[in-house]
XYZ file of C-alpha atoms in Angstrom:
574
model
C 1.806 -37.171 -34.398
C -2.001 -37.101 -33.874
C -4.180 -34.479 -34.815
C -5.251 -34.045 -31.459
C -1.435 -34.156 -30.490
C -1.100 -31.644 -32.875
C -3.746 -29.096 -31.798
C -2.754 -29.380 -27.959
C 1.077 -28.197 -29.491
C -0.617 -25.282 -30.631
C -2.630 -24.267 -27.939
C 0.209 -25.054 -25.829
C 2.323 -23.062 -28.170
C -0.185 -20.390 -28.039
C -0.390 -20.205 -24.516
C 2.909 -20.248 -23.783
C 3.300 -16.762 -25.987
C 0.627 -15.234 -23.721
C 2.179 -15.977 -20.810
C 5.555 -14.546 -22.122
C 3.916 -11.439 -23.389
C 2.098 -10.953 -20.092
C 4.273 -11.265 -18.025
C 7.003 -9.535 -20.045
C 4.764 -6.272 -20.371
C 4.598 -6.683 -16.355
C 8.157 -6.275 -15.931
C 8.712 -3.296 -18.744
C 6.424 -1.540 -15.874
C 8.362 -2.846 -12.442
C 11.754 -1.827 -13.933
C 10.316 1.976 -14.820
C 8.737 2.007 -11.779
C 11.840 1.391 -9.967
C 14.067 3.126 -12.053
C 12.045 6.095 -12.669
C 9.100 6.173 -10.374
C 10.029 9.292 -8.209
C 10.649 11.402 -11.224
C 7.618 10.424 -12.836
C 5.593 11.366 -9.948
C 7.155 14.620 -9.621
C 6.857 14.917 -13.376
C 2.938 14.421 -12.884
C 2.740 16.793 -10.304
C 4.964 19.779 -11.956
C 2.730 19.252 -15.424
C -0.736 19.830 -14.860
C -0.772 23.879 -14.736
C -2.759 23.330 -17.932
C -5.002 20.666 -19.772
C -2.572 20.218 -22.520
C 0.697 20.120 -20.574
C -1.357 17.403 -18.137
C -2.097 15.761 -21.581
C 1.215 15.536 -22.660
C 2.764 14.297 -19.100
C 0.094 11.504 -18.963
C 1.241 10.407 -22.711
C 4.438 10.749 -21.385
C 4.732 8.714 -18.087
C 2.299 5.933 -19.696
C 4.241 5.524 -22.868
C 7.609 4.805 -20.077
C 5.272 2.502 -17.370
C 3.896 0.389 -20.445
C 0.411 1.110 -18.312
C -2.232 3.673 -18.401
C -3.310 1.749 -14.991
C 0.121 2.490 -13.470
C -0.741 6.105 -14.382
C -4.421 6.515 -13.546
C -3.721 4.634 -10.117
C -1.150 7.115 -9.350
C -2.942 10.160 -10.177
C -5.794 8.957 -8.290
C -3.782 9.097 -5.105
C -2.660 12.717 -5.814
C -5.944 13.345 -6.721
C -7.061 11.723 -3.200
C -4.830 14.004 -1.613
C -5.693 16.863 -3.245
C -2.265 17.606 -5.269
C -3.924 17.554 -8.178
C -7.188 19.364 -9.881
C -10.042 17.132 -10.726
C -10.297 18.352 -14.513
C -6.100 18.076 -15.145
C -6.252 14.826 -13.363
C -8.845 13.605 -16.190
C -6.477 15.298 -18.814
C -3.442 13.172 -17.798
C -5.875 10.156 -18.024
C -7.025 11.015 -21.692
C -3.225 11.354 -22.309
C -2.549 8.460 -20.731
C -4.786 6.029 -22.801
C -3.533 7.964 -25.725
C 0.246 6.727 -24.485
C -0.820 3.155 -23.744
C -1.944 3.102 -27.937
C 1.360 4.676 -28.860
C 3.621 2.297 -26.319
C 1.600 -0.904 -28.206
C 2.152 0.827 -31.647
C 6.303 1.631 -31.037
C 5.962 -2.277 -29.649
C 4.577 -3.503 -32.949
C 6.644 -2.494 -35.292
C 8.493 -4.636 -37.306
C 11.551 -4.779 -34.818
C 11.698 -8.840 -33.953
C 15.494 -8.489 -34.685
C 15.839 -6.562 -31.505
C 14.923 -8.932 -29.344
C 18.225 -10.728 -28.560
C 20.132 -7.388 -28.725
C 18.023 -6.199 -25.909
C 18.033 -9.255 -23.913
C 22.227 -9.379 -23.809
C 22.443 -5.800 -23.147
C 19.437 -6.248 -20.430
C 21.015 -8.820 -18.431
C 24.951 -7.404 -18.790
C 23.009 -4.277 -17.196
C 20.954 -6.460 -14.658
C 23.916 -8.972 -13.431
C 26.566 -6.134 -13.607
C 25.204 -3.897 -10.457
C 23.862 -3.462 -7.433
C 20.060 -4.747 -6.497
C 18.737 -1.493 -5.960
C 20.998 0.166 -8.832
C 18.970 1.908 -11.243
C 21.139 0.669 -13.810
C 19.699 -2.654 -12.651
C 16.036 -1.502 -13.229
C 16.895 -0.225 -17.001
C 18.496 -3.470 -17.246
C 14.975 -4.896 -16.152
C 13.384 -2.482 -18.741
C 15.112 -3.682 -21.724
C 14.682 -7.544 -20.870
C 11.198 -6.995 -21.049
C 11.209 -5.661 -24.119
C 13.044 -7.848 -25.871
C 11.144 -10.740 -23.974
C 7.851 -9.086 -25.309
C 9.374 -9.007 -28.997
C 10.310 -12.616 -28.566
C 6.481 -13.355 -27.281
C 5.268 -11.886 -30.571
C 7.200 -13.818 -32.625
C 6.134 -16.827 -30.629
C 2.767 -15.932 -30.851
C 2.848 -15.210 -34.896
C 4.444 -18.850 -35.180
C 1.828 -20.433 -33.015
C -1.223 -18.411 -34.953
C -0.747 -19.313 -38.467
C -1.578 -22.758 -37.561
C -5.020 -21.835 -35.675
C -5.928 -19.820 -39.171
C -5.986 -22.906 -40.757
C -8.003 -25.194 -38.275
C -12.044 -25.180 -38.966
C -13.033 -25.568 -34.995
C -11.361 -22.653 -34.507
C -12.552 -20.369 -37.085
C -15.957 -21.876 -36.296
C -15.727 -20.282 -32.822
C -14.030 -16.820 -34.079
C -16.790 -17.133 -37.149
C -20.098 -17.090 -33.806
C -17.924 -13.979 -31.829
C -18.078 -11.996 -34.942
C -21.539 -12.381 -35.177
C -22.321 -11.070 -32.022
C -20.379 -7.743 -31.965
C -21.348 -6.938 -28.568
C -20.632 -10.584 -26.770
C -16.779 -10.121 -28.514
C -16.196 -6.942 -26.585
C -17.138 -7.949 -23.590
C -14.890 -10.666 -24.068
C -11.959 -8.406 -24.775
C -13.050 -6.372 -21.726
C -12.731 -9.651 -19.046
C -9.413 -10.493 -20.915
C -8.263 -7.295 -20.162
C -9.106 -7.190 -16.923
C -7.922 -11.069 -15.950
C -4.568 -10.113 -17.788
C -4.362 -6.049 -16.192
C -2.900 -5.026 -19.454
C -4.386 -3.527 -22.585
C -1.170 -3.346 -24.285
C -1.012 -7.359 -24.366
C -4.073 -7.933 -25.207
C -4.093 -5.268 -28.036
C -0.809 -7.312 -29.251
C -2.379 -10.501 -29.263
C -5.494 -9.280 -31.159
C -3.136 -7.500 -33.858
C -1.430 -10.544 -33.951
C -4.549 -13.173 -34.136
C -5.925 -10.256 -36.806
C -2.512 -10.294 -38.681
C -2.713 -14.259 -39.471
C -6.275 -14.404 -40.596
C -8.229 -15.875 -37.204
C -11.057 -13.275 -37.458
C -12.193 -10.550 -39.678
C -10.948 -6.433 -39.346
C -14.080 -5.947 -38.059
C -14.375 -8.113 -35.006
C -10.530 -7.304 -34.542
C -12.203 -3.723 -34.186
C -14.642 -4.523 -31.677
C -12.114 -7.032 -29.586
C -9.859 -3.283 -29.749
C -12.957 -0.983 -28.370
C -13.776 -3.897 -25.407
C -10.000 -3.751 -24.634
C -9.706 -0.250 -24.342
C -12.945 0.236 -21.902
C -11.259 -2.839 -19.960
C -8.178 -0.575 -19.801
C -10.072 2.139 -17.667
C -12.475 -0.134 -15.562
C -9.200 -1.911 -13.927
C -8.544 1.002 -12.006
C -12.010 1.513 -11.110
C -12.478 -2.280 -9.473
C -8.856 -1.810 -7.987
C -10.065 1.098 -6.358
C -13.331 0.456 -5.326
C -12.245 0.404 -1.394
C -10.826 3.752 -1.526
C -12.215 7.443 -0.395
C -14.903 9.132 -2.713
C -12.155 11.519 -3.615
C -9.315 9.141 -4.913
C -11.792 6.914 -6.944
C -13.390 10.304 -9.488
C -10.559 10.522 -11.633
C -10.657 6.762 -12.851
C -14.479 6.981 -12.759
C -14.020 10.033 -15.176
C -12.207 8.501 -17.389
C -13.703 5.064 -17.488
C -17.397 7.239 -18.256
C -15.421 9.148 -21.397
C -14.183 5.383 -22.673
C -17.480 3.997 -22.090
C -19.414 6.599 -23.852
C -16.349 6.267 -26.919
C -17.271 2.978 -27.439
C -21.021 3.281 -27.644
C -20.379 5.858 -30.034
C -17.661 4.208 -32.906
C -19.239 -0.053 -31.550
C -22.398 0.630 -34.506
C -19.891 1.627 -37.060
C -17.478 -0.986 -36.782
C -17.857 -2.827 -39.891
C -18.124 0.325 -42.245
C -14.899 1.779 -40.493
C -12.991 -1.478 -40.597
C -13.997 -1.331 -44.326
C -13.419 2.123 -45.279
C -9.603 1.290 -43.558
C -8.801 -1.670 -45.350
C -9.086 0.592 -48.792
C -6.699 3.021 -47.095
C -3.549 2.412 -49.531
C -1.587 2.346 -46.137
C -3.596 -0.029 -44.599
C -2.034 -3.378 -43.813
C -1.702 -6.413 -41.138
C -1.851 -3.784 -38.350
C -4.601 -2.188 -39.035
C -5.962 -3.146 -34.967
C -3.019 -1.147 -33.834
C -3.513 1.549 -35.770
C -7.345 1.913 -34.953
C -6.341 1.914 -31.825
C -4.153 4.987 -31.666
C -6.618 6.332 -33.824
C -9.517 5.393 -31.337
C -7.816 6.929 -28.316
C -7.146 10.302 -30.075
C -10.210 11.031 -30.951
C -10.983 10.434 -27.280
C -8.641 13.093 -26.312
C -10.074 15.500 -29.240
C -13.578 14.942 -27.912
C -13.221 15.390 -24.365
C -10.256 17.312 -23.666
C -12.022 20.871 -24.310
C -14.637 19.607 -21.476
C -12.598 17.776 -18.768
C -13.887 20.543 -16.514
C -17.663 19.732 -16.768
C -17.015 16.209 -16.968
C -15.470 16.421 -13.909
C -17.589 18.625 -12.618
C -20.622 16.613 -13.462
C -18.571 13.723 -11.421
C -18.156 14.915 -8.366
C -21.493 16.129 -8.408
C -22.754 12.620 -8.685
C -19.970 11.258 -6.220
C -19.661 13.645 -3.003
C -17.566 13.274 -0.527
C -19.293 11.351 1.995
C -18.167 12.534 5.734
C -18.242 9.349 7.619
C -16.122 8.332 10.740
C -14.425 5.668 8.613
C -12.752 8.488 7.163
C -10.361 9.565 9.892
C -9.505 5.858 10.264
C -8.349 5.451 6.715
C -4.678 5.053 5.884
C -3.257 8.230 4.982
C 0.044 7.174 3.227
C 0.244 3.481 1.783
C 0.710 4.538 -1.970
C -0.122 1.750 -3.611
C 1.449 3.063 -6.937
C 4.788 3.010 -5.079
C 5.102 -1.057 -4.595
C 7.204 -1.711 -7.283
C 10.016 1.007 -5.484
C 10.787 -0.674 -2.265
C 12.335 2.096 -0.762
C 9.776 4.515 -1.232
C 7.251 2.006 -0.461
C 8.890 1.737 2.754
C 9.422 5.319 3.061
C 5.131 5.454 2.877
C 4.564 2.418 5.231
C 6.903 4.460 7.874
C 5.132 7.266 7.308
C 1.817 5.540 8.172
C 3.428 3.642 11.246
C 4.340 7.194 12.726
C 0.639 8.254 12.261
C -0.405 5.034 13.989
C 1.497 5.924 16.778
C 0.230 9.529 17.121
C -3.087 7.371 17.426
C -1.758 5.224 20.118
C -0.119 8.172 22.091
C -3.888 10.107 21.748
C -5.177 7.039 23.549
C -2.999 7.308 25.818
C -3.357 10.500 26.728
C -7.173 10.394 27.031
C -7.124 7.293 29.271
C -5.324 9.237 32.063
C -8.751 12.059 31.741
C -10.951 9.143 31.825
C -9.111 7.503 35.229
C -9.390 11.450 36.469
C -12.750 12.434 35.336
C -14.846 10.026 34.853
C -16.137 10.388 31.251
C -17.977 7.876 29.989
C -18.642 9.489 26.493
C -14.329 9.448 26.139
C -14.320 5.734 27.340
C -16.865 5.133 23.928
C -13.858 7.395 22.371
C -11.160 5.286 23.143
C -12.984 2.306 21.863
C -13.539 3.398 18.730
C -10.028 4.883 18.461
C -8.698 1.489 19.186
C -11.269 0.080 15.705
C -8.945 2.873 14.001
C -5.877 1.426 15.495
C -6.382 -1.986 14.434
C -7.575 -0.782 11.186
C -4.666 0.995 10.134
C -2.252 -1.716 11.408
C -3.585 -4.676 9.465
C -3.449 -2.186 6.093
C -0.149 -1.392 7.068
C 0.861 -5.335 7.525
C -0.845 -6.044 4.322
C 1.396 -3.376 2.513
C 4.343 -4.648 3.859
C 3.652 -8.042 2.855
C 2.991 -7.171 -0.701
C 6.374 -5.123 -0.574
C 8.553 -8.016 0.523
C 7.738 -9.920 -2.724
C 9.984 -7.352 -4.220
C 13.626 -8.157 -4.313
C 14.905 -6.371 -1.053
C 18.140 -5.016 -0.202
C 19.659 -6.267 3.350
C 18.519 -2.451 4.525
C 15.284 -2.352 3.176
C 14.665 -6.113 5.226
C 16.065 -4.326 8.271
C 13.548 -1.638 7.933
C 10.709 -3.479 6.775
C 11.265 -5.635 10.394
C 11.482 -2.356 12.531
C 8.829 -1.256 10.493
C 6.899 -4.411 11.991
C 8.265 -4.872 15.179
C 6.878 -0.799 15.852
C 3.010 -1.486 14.588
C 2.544 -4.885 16.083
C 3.658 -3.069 19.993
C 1.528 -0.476 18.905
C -1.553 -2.805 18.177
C -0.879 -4.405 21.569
C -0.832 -1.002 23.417
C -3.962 -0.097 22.135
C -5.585 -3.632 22.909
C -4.537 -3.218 26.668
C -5.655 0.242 26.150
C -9.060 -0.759 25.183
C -9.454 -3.702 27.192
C -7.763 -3.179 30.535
C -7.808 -0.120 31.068
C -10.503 1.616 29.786
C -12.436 -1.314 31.562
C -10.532 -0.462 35.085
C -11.881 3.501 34.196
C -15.581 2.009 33.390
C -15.372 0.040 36.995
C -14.237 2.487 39.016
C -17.295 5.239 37.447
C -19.917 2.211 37.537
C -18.914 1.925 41.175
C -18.035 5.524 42.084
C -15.127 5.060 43.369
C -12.324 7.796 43.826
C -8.732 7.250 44.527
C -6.551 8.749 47.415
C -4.981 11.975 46.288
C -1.249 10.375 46.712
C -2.873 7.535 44.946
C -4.122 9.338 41.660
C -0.329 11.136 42.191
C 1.331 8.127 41.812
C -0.636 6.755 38.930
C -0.542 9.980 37.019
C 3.504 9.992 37.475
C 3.597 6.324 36.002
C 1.414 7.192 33.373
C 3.653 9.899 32.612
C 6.747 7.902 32.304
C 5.252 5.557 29.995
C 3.936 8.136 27.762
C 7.166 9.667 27.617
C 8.309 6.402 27.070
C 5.953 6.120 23.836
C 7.150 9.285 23.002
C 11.098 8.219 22.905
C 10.287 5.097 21.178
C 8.921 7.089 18.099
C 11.528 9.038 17.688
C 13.832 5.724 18.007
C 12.017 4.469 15.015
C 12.464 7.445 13.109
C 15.831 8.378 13.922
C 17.503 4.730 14.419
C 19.406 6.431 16.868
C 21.912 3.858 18.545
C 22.015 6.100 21.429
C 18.125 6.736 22.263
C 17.962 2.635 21.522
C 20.116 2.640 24.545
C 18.073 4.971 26.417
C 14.784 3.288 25.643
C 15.968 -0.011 26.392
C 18.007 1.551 30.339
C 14.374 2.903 31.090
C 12.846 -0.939 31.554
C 14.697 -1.296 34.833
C 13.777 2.435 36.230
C 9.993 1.462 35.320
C 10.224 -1.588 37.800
C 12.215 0.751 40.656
C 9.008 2.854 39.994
C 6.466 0.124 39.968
C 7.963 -1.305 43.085
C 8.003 2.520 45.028
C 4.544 2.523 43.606
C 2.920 -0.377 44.988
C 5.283 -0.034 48.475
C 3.371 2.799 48.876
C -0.382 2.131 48.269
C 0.478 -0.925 50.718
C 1.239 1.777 53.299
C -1.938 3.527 52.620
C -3.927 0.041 53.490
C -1.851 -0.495 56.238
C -2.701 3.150 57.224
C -6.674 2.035 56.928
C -7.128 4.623 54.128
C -10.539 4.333 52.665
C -9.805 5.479 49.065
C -6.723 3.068 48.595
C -9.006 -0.028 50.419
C -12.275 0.348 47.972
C -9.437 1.032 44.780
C -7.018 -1.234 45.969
C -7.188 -3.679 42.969
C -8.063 -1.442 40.509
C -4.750 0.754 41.365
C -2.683 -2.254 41.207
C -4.014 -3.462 37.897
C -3.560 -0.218 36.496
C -0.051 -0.051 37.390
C 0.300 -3.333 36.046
C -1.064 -2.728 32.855
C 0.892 0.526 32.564
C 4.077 -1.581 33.068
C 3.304 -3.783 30.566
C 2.452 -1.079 27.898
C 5.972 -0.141 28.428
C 7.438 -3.692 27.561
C 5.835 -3.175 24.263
C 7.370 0.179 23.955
C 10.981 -0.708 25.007
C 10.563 -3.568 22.349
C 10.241 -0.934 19.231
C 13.951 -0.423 20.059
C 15.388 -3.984 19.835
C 15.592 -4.197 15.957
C 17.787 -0.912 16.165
C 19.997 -2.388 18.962
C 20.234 -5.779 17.312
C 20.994 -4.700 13.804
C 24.327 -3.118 15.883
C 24.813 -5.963 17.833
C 24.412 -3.891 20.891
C 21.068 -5.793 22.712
C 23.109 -8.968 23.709
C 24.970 -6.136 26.218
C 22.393 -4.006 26.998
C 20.667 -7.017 28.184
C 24.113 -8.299 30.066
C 24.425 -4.429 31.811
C 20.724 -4.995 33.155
C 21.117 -8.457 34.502
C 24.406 -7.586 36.006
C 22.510 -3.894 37.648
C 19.516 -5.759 38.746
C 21.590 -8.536 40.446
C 23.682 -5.670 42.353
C 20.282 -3.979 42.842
C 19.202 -6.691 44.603
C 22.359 -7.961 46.317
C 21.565 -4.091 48.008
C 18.391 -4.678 49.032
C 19.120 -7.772 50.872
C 22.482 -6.349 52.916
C 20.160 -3.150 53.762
C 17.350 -5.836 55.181
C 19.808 -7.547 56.902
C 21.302 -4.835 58.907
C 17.573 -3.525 59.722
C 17.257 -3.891 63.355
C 14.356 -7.072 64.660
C 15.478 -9.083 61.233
């Protein structure tokens, strides 16, 4: 073999263990998430009556998620929602970079002889229940970590030859001697990879077989650790003033860390080697070390830190606001049902939206307010706001492995925003522009005419109304009611438009000069209900019950109309 063959082995090797230890770190955190996410939350929540208990329950939850961006992302949204003080929010963060050092120490440890004991007992667990078993999930958890013992043991193999190559120590050799260029290397690695604890592995490991000095195995440690705390603050840089502090906090207390230990990197890495405990992880170990005297320096003062923070970032009251989802936790993606349980959440508050439009669209047809007519069209930006986050959520929670119930729901969950996203577009751009005509020209309709619109409108807001509670409930029995209605609405749409033909026979002024504005708001009333009735077909189709609901209608609007034609026959002059 070449030595070209050779080196593109290694590298091959080399990337190979990366990849494995990535990847392997990633699913440590999917199976906790999944297994444990709820009570981790909850264990968040109940644990921040003081800075030290918040501490300890950041340590805590990060040391089980294998990610301190798993926990700061999370206790950004309760800080978001207010659930959780600024300063104990910052405390769980300083514990939580102090549990991301401890997870990669415990990780570290000379334990490569676990790895296949963990893998058999990880997939007996993983192939012997249920999908959403949390069994399953702990099953998940212990692949992982046997997968990232066997990636360190990959990556050791692949290493030692690399120590011995001279192009290779040629380009370590120029990083060292630019301390500042080699952490910001470590902090792009870190953020490309969205995991500290990897890359903090894979410098203890290049450190362990001789590829660079302590020192720059130091500084690769400090850029890692700032990388840690600016992924949350790029992941979040979208969301409200509010939810965004708490990362912001905590990257400004890593930042100012590492401009405080970066000068004293080669008399530290010195002064550790003579340690008479110091050995081959001496990166790991700095690291822990690193990250507690983060906690010792800035716990005492997480209130005027954050303090200071929010005075710098307030809360900016913008329209935008109102518009943003409320309820797509993004920390919950990795639990399918809850995630679920949040994108139903937000689907109901979408709806509320709708049903507000509405509403004011019947006051704009009655009084002729053009400032609620600007209303409606901005409610309707809202509308299609909120449903293309919500679609976007969903899509990113069917990569998950989905029960046949969590599909179900995740298609009712879509069938009920995209309706709603077409109610509001015929809304905003029917009728709202039959309201604007009818003002622009002054016209007013006939008081049985405004009746008979205002009792149609009624019917399909009551309608709406039904179909929400359809979704929510998945009642078989409202389905059926919801889906009966579609026939009454065209007995009423046909009364309707019998009658305003009277009126014009009659020579009525109001119904002549409105004539096809009436009609096309009926019209476009009817067809908002189509899009309502259709929320309920996922329900009635998961129960098999649509195929004869649709039967019974055919079969009562052929009698219906077998009526109608004996009664016009027997009508005298026919």
């Amino acid at each position: 073999m070449t030595t070209n063959d050779s080196a593109t082995m290694i590298l091959l090797h080399l990337a190979g263990g990366v990849a494995l230890l990535i990847w392997s770190v990633r699913l440590v955190r999917t199976g906790a998430m999944r297994a444990f996410g709820g009570s981790l939350r909850q264990a968040l929540q109940s644990f921040t009556r003081n800075r030290f208990a918040a501490f300890g329950s950041g340590a805590l939850v990060t040391i089980v998620l294998q990610s301190s961006t798993a926990t700061t992302l999370l206790v950004s949204s309760f800080a978001g929602r207010k659930l959780i003080a600024p300063a104990m929010a910052l405390a769980v963060l300083l514990g939580a970079n102090l549990g991301t050092s401890l997870a990669a120490f415990v990780i570290s440890m000379d334990l490569g002889w676990l790895w296949g004991l963990c893998l058999a007992i990880g997939v007996a667990l993983y192939l012997g229940h249920e999908a959403m078993d949390r069994a399953r999930n702990i099953g998940r958890i212990l692949v992982g970590i046997g997968l990232i013992l066997l990636a360190l043991i990959e990556l050791n193999a692949a290493a030692a030859p690399l120590a011995q190559s001279p192009t290779f120590r040629t380009l370590l050799t120029a990083l060292a001697s630019e301390p500042l260029l080699a952490a910001l290397v470590a902090v792009a690695a870190t953020w490309l990879t969205h995991s500290s604890i990897a890359v903090i592995l894979l410098i203890a490991t290049f450190a362990a077989s001789g590829l660079f000095p302590p020192a720059t195995a130091l500084t690769l440690v400090i850029g890692a650790n700032l990388g840690n705390a600016l992924i949350p603050v790029l992941d979040q840089l979208g969301s409200p003033v509010a939810q965004r502090r708490a990362a912001i906090a905590n990257f400004a207390t890593r930042l100012l860390l590492a401009a405080a230990v970066l000068p004293f990197v080669a008399p530290l890495s010195g002064w550790l080697l003579a340690l008479p405990s110091a050995d081959a992880r001496v990166a790991i170990e700095f690291h822990v070390a690193l990250n507690l005297l983060g906690a010792l320096l800035f716990l005492p003062f997480v209130g005027p830190v954050a303090a200071l923070v929010e005075r710098l970032m307030p809360d900016r009251e913008t329209a935008e606001a109102e518009v943003a989802p409320r309820y797509l936790d993004p920390n919950a993606l990795d639990s399918p049902t809850e995630a679920l349980a949040c994108a139903m959440r937000e689907a109901l508050h979408l709806g509320d939206r709708v049903e507000r439009m509405l509403r004011d669209t019947m006051t704009l047809l009655e009084k002729d307010e053009l400032k609620l007519s600007r209303a409606i069209a901005e409610a309707d930006d809202g509308v299609d706001s909120i449903h293309e986050a919500i679609k976007l959520y969903l899509v990113r929670v069917s990569r998950n492995e989905l029960s046949d119930e969590e599909g179900r729901r995740l298609l009712e969950i879509i069938t009920l925003i995209t309706n709603l996203e077409h109610i509001g577009d015929i809304i905003d751009k029917n009728l709202r522009e039959l309201a604007e005509k009818k003002i622009r020209k002054r016209y007013a309709f006939s008081p049985e005419g405004l009746a008979e619109i205002r009792d149609f409108h009624q019917r399909v807001a009551s309608g709406l109304g039904l179909a929400l509670n359809v979704f929510a409930t998945r009642d078989l029995a409202l389905a059926r009611q919801l889906f009966a209605e579609k026939a009454t609405m065209r007995d009423a749409e046909r009364r309707a438009t019998e009658s305003h033909f009277e009126r014009l026979r009659d020579g009525r002024p109001e119904s002549i000069e409105t004539s096809a504005i009436h009609l096309d708001i009926i019209r476009d009333l009817k067809r908002i209900h189509g899009h309502v009735a259709s929320i309920g077909y996922p329900i009635l189709e998961s129960a098999n019950a649509l195929r004869e609901s649709r039967l019974m209608e055919t079969k009562e609007a052929r009698a219906r109309q077998e009526r109608e034609t004996l009664v016009s026959a027997a009508q005298p002059g026919r």
